[in-house]
mmCIF file with all atom_site columns, C-alpha atoms in Angstrom:
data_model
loop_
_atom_site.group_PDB
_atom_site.id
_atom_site.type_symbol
_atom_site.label_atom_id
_atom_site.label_alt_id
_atom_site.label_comp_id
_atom_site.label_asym_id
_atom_site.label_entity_id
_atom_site.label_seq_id
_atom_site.pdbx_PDB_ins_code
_atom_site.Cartn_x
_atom_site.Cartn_y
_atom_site.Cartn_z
_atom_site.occupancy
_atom_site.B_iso_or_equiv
_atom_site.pdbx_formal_charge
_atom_site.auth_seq_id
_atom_site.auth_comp_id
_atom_site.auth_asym_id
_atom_site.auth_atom_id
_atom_site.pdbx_PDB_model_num
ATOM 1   C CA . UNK A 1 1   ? 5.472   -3.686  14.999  1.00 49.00 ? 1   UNK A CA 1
ATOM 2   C CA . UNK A 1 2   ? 7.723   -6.935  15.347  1.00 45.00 ? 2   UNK A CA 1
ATOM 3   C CA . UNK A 1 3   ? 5.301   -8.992  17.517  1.00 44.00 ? 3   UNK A CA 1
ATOM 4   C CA . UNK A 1 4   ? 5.265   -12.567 17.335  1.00 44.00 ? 4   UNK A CA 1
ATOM 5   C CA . UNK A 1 5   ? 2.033   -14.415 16.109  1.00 46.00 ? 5   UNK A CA 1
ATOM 6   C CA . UNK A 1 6   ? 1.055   -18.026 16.368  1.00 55.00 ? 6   UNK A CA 1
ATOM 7   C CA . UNK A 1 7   ? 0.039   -18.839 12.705  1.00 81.00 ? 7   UNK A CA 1
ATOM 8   C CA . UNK A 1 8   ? 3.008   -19.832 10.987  1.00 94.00 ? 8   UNK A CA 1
ATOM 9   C CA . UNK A 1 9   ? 4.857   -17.431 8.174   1.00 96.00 ? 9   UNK A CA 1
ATOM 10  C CA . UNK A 1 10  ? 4.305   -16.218 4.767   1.00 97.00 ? 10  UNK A CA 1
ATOM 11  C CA . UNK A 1 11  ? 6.540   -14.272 2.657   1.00 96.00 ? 11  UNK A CA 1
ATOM 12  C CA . UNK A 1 12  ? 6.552   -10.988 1.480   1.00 96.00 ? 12  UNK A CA 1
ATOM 13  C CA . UNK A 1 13  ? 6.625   -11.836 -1.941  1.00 96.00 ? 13  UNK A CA 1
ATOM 14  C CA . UNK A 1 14  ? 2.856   -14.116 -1.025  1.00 96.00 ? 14  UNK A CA 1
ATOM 15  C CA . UNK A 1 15  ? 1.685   -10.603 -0.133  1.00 97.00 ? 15  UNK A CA 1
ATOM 16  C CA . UNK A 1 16  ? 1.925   -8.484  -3.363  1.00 98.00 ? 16  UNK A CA 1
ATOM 17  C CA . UNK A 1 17  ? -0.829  -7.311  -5.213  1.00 98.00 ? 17  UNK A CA 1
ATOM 18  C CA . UNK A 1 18  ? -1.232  -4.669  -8.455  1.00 98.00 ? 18  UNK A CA 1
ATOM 19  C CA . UNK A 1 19  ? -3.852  -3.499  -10.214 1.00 98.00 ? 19  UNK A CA 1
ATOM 20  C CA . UNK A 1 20  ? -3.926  -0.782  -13.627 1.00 98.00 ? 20  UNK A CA 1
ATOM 21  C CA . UNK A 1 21  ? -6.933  1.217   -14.414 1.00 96.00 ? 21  UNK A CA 1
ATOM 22  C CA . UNK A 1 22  ? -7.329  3.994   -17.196 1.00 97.00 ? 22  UNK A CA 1
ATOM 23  C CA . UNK A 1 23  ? -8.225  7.183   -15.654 1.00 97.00 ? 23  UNK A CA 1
ATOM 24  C CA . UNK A 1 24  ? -11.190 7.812   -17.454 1.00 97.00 ? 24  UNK A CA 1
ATOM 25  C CA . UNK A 1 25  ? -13.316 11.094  -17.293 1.00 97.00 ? 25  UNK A CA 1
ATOM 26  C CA . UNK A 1 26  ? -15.944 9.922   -14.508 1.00 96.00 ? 26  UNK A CA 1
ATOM 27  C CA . UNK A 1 27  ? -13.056 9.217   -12.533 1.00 96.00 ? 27  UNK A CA 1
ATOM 28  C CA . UNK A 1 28  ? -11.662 12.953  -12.991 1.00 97.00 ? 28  UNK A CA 1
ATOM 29  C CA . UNK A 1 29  ? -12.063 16.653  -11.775 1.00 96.00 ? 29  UNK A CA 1
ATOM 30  C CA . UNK A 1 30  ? -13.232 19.511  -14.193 1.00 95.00 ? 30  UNK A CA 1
ATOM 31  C CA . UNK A 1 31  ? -9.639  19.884  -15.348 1.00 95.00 ? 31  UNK A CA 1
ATOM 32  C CA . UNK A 1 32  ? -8.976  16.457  -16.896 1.00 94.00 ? 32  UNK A CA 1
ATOM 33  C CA . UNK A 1 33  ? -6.884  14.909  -13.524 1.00 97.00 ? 33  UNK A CA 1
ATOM 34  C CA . UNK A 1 34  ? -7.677  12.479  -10.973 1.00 97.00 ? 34  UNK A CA 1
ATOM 35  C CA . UNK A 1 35  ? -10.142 12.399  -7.740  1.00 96.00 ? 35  UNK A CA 1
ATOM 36  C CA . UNK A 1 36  ? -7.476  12.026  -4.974  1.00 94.00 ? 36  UNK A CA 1
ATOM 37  C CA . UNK A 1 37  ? -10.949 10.127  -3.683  1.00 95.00 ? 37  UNK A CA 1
ATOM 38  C CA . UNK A 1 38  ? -10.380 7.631   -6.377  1.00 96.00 ? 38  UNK A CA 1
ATOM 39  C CA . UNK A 1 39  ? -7.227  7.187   -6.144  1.00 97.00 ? 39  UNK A CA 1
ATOM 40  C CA . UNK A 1 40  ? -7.426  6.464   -2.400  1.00 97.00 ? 40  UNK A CA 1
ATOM 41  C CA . UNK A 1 41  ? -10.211 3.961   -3.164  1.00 97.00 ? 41  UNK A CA 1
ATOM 42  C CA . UNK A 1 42  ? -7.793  1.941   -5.224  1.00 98.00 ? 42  UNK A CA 1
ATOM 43  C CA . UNK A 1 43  ? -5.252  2.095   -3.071  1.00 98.00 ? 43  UNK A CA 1
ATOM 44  C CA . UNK A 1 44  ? -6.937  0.600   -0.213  1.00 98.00 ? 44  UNK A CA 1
ATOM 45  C CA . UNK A 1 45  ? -8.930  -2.113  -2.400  1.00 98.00 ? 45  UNK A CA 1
ATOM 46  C CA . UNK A 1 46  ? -5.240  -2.787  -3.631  1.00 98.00 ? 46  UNK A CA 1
ATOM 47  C CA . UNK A 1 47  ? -3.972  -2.667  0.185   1.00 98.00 ? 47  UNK A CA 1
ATOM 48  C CA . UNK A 1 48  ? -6.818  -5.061  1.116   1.00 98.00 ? 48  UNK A CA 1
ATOM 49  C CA . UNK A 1 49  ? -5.916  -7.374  -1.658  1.00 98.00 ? 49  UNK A CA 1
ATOM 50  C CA . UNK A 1 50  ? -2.554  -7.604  -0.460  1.00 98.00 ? 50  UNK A CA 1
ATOM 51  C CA . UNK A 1 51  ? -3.234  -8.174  3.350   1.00 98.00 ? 51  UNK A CA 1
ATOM 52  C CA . UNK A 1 52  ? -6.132  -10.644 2.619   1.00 98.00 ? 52  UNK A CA 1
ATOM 53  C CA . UNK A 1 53  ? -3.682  -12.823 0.123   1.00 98.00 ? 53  UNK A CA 1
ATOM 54  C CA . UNK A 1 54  ? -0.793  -12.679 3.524   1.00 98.00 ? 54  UNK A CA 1
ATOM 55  C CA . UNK A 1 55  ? -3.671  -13.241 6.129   1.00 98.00 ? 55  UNK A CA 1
ATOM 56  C CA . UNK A 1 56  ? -5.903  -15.807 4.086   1.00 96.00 ? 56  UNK A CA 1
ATOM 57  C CA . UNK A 1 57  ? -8.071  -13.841 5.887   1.00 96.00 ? 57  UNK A CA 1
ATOM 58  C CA . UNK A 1 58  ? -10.891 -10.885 5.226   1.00 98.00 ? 58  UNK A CA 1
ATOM 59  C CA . UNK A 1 59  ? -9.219  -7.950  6.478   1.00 98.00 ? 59  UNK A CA 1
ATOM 60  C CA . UNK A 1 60  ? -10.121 -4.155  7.676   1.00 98.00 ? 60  UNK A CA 1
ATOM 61  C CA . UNK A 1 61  ? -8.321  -0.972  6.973   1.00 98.00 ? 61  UNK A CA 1
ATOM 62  C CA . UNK A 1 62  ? -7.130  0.537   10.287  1.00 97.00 ? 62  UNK A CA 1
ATOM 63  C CA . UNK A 1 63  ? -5.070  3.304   9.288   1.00 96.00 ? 63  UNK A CA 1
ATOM 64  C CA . UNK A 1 64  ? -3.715  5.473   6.228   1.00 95.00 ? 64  UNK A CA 1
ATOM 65  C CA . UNK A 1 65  ? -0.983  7.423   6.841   1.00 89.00 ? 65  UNK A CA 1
ATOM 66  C CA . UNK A 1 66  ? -0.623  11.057  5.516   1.00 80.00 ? 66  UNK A CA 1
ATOM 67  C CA . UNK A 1 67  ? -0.854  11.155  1.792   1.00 88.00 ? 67  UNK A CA 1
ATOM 68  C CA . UNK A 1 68  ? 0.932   13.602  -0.406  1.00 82.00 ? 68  UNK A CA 1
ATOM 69  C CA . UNK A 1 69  ? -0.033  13.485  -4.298  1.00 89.00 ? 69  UNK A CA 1
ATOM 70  C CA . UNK A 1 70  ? 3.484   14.264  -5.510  1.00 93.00 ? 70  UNK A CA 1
ATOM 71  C CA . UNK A 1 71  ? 2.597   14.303  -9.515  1.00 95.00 ? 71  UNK A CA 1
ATOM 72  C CA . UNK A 1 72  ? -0.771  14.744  -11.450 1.00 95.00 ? 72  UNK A CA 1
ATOM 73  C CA . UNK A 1 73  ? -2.545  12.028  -12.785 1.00 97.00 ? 73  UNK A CA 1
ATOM 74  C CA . UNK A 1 74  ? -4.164  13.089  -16.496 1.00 96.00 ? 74  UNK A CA 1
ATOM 75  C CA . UNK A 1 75  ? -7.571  11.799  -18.249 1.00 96.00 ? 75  UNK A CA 1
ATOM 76  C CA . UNK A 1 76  ? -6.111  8.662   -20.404 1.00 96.00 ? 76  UNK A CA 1
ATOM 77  C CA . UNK A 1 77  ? -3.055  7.878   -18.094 1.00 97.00 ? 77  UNK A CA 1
ATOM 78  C CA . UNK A 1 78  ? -2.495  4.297   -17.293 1.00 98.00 ? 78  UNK A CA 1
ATOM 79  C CA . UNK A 1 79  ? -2.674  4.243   -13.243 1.00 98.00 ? 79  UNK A CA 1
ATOM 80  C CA . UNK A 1 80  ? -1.301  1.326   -11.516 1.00 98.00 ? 80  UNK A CA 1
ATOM 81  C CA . UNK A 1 81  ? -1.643  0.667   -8.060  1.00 98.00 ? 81  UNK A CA 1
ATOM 82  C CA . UNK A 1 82  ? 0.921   -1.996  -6.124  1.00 98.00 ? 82  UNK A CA 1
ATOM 83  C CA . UNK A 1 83  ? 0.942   -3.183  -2.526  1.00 98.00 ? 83  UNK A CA 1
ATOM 84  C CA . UNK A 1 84  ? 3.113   -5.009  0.062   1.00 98.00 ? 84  UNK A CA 1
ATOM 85  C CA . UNK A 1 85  ? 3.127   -6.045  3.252   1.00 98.00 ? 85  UNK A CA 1
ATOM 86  C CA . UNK A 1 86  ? 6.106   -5.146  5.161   1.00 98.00 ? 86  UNK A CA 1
ATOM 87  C CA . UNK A 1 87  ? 6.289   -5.706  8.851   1.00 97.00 ? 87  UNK A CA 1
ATOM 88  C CA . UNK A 1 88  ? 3.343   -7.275  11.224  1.00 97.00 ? 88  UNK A CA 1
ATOM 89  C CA . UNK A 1 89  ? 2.233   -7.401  14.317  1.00 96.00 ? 89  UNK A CA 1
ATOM 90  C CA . UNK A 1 90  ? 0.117   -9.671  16.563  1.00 97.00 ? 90  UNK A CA 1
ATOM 91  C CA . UNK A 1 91  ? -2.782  -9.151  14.430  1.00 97.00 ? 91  UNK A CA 1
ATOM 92  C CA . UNK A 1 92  ? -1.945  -6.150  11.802  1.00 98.00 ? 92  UNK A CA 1
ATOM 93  C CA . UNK A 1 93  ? 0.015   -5.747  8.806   1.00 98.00 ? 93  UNK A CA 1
ATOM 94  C CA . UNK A 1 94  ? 1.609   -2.689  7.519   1.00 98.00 ? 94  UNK A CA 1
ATOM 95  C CA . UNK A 1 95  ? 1.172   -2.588  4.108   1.00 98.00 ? 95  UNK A CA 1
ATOM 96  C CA . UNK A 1 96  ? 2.661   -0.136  1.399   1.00 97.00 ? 96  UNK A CA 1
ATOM 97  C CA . UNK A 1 97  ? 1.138   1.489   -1.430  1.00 97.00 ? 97  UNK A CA 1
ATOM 98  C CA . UNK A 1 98  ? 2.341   2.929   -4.490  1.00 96.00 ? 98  UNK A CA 1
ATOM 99  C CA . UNK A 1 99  ? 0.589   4.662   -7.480  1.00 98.00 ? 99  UNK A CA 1
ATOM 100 C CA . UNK A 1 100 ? 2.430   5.754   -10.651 1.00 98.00 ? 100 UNK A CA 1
ATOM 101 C CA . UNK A 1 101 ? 0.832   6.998   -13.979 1.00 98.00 ? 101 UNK A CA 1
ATOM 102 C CA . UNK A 1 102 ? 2.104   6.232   -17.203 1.00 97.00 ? 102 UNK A CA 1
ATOM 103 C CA . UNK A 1 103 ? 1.151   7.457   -21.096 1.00 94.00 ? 103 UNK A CA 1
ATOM 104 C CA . UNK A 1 104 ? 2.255   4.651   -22.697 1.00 90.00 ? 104 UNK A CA 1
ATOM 105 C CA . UNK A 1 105 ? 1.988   6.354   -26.527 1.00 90.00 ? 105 UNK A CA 1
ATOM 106 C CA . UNK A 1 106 ? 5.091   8.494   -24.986 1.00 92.00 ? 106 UNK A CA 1
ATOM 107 C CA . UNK A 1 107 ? 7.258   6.316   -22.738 1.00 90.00 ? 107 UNK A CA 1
ATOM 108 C CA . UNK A 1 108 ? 6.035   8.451   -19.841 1.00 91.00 ? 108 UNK A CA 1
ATOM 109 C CA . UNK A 1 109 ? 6.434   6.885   -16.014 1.00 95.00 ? 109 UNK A CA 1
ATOM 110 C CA . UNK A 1 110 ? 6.169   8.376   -13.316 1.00 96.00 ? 110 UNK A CA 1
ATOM 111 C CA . UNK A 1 111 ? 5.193   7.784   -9.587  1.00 96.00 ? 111 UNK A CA 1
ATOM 112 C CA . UNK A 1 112 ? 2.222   9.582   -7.910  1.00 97.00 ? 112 UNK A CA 1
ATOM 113 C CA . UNK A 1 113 ? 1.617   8.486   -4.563  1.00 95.00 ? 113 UNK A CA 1
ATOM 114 C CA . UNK A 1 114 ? 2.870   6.139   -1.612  1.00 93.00 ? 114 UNK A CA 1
ATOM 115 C CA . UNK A 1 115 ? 1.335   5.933   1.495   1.00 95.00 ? 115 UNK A CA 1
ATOM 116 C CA . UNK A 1 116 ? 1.700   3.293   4.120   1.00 96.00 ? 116 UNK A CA 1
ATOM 117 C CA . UNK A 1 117 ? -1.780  1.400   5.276   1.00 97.00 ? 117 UNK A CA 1
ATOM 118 C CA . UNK A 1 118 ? -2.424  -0.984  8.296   1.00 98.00 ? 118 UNK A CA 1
ATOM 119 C CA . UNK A 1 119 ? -5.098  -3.508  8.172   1.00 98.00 ? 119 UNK A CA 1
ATOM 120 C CA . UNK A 1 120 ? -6.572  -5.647  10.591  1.00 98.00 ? 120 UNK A CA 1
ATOM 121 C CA . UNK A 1 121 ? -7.107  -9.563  10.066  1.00 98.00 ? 121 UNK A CA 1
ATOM 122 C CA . UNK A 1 122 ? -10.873 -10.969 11.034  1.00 98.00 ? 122 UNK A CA 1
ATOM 123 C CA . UNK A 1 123 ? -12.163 -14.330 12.074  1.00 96.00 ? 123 UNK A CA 1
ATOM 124 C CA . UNK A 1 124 ? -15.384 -15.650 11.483  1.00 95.00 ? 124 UNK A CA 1
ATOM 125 C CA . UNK A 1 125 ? -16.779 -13.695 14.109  1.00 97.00 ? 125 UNK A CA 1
ATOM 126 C CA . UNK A 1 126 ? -15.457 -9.972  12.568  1.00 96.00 ? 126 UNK A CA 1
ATOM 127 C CA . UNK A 1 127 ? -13.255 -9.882  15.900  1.00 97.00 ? 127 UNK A CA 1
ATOM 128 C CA . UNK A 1 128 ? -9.231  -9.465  15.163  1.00 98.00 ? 128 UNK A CA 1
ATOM 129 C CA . UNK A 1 129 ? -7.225  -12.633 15.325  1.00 97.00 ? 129 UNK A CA 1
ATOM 130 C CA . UNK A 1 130 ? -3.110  -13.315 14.392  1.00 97.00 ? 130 UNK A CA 1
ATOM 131 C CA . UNK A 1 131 ? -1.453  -13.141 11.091  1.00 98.00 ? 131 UNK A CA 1
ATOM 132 C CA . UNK A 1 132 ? 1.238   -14.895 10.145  1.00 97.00 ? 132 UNK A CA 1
ATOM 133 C CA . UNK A 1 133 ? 5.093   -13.376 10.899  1.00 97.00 ? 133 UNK A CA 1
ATOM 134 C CA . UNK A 1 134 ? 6.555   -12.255 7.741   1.00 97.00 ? 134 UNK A CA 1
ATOM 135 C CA . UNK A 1 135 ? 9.605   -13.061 6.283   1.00 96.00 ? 135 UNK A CA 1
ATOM 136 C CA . UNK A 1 136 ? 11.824  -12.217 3.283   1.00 96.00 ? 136 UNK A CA 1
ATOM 137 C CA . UNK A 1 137 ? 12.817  -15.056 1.495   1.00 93.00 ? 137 UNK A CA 1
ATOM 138 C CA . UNK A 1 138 ? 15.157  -13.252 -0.661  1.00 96.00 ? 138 UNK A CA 1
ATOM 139 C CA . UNK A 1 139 ? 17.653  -10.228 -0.881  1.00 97.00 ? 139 UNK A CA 1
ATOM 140 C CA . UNK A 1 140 ? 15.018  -8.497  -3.531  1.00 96.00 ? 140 UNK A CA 1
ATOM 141 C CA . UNK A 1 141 ? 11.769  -8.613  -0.462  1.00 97.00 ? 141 UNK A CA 1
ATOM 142 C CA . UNK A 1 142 ? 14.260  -7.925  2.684   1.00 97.00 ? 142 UNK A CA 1
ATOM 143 C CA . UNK A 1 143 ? 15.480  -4.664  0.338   1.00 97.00 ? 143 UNK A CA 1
ATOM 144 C CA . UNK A 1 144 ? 12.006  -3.745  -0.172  1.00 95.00 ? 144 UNK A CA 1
ATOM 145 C CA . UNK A 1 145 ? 10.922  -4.367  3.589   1.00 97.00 ? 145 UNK A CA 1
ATOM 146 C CA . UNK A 1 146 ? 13.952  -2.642  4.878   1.00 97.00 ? 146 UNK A CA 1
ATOM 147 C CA . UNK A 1 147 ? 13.490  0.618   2.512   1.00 96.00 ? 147 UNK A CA 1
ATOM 148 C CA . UNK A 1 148 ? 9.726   0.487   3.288   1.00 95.00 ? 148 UNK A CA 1
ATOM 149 C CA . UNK A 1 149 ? 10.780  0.577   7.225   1.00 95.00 ? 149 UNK A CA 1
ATOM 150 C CA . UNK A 1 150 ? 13.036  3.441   6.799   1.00 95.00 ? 150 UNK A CA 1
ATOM 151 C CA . UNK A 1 151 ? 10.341  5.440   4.149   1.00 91.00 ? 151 UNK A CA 1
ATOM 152 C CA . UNK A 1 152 ? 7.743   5.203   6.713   1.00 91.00 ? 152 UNK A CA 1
ATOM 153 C CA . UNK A 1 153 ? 10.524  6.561   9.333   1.00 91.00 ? 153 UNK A CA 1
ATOM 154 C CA . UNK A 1 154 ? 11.527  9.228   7.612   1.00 90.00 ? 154 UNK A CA 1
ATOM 155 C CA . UNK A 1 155 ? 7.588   10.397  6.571   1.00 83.00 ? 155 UNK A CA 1
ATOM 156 C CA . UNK A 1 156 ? 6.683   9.938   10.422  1.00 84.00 ? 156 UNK A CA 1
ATOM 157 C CA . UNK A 1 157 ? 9.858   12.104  11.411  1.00 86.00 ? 157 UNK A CA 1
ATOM 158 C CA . UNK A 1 158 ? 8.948   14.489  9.427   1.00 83.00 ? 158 UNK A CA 1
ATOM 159 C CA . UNK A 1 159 ? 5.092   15.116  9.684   1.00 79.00 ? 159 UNK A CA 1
ATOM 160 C CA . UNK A 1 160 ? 6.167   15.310  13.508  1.00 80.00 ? 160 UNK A CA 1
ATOM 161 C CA . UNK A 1 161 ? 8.970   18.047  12.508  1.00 82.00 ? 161 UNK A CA 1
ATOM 162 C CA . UNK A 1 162 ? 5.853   20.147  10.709  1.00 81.00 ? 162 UNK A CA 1
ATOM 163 C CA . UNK A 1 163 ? 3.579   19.460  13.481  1.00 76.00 ? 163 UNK A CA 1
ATOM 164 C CA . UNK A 1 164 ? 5.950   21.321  15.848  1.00 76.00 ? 164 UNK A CA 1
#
């Protein structure tokens, strides 16, 4: 993305957002795991959260990439959901998303989901307007930008690979 906006900077770091749930039954299939609709409901509540704190602005999902659900997520589990944003453009931010799952009673971690989102900033009038130009104020966010770039590479390179 890399386009210049008008509205000043924030940082990366102005940008994060997490929130933890408890998978509880409602919020499962019939054997005990999670409703990848859930899931994907959190994640872009979580995504919005973290482009409307960088915008200062309500915001719009645009786009999700594709999603893979790389580990189950179990009645009981501790799910937390964090998001980023990590590169802008004239009036969208590209945000990342992960999910992990934890058991706390066994010291259990592990990590679920990422996908990448891009929302859309609104004025007033619901029509798109700028958002600010990130930058990373520190080695810890341009790490986290730069390996968020190169994820989202690689995951575009190779749904194109499958798709030929």
């Amino acid at each position: 993305m890399q386009q210049q906006s008008s509205v000043g900077t924030r940082s990366l770091s102005a940008s994060r957002a997490e929130m933890s749930e408890i998978l509880m039954p409602n919020d499962t299939n019939n054997l005990g795991r999670a409703l990848g609709g859930r899931i994907l409901e959190w994640m872009d509540v979580c995504g919005a959260i973290a482009g409307r704190r960088f915008a200062e602005r309500q915001v719009v999902t645009a786009s999700m990439d594709h999603v893979d659900f790389l580990a189950p997520i179990d009645v009981g589990d501790v799910v937390t959901v964090e998001a980023y944003v990590f590169d802008t453009g004239r009036t969208s931010m590209d945000i990342k998303v992960d999910v992990t799952a934890e058991r706390p009673s066994e010291g259990d971690r592990r990590e679920t989901i990422t996908s990448f989102f891009t929302f859309v900033a609104l004025g007033d009038d619901e029509k798109p307007i700028p958002v600010p130009d990130l930058v990373c104020d520190s080695r810890e966010e341009r790490e986290l930008r730069d390996s968020a770039l190169q994820k989202r590479r690689e995951h575009r390179a190779a749904l194109a690979e499958e798709s030929e």
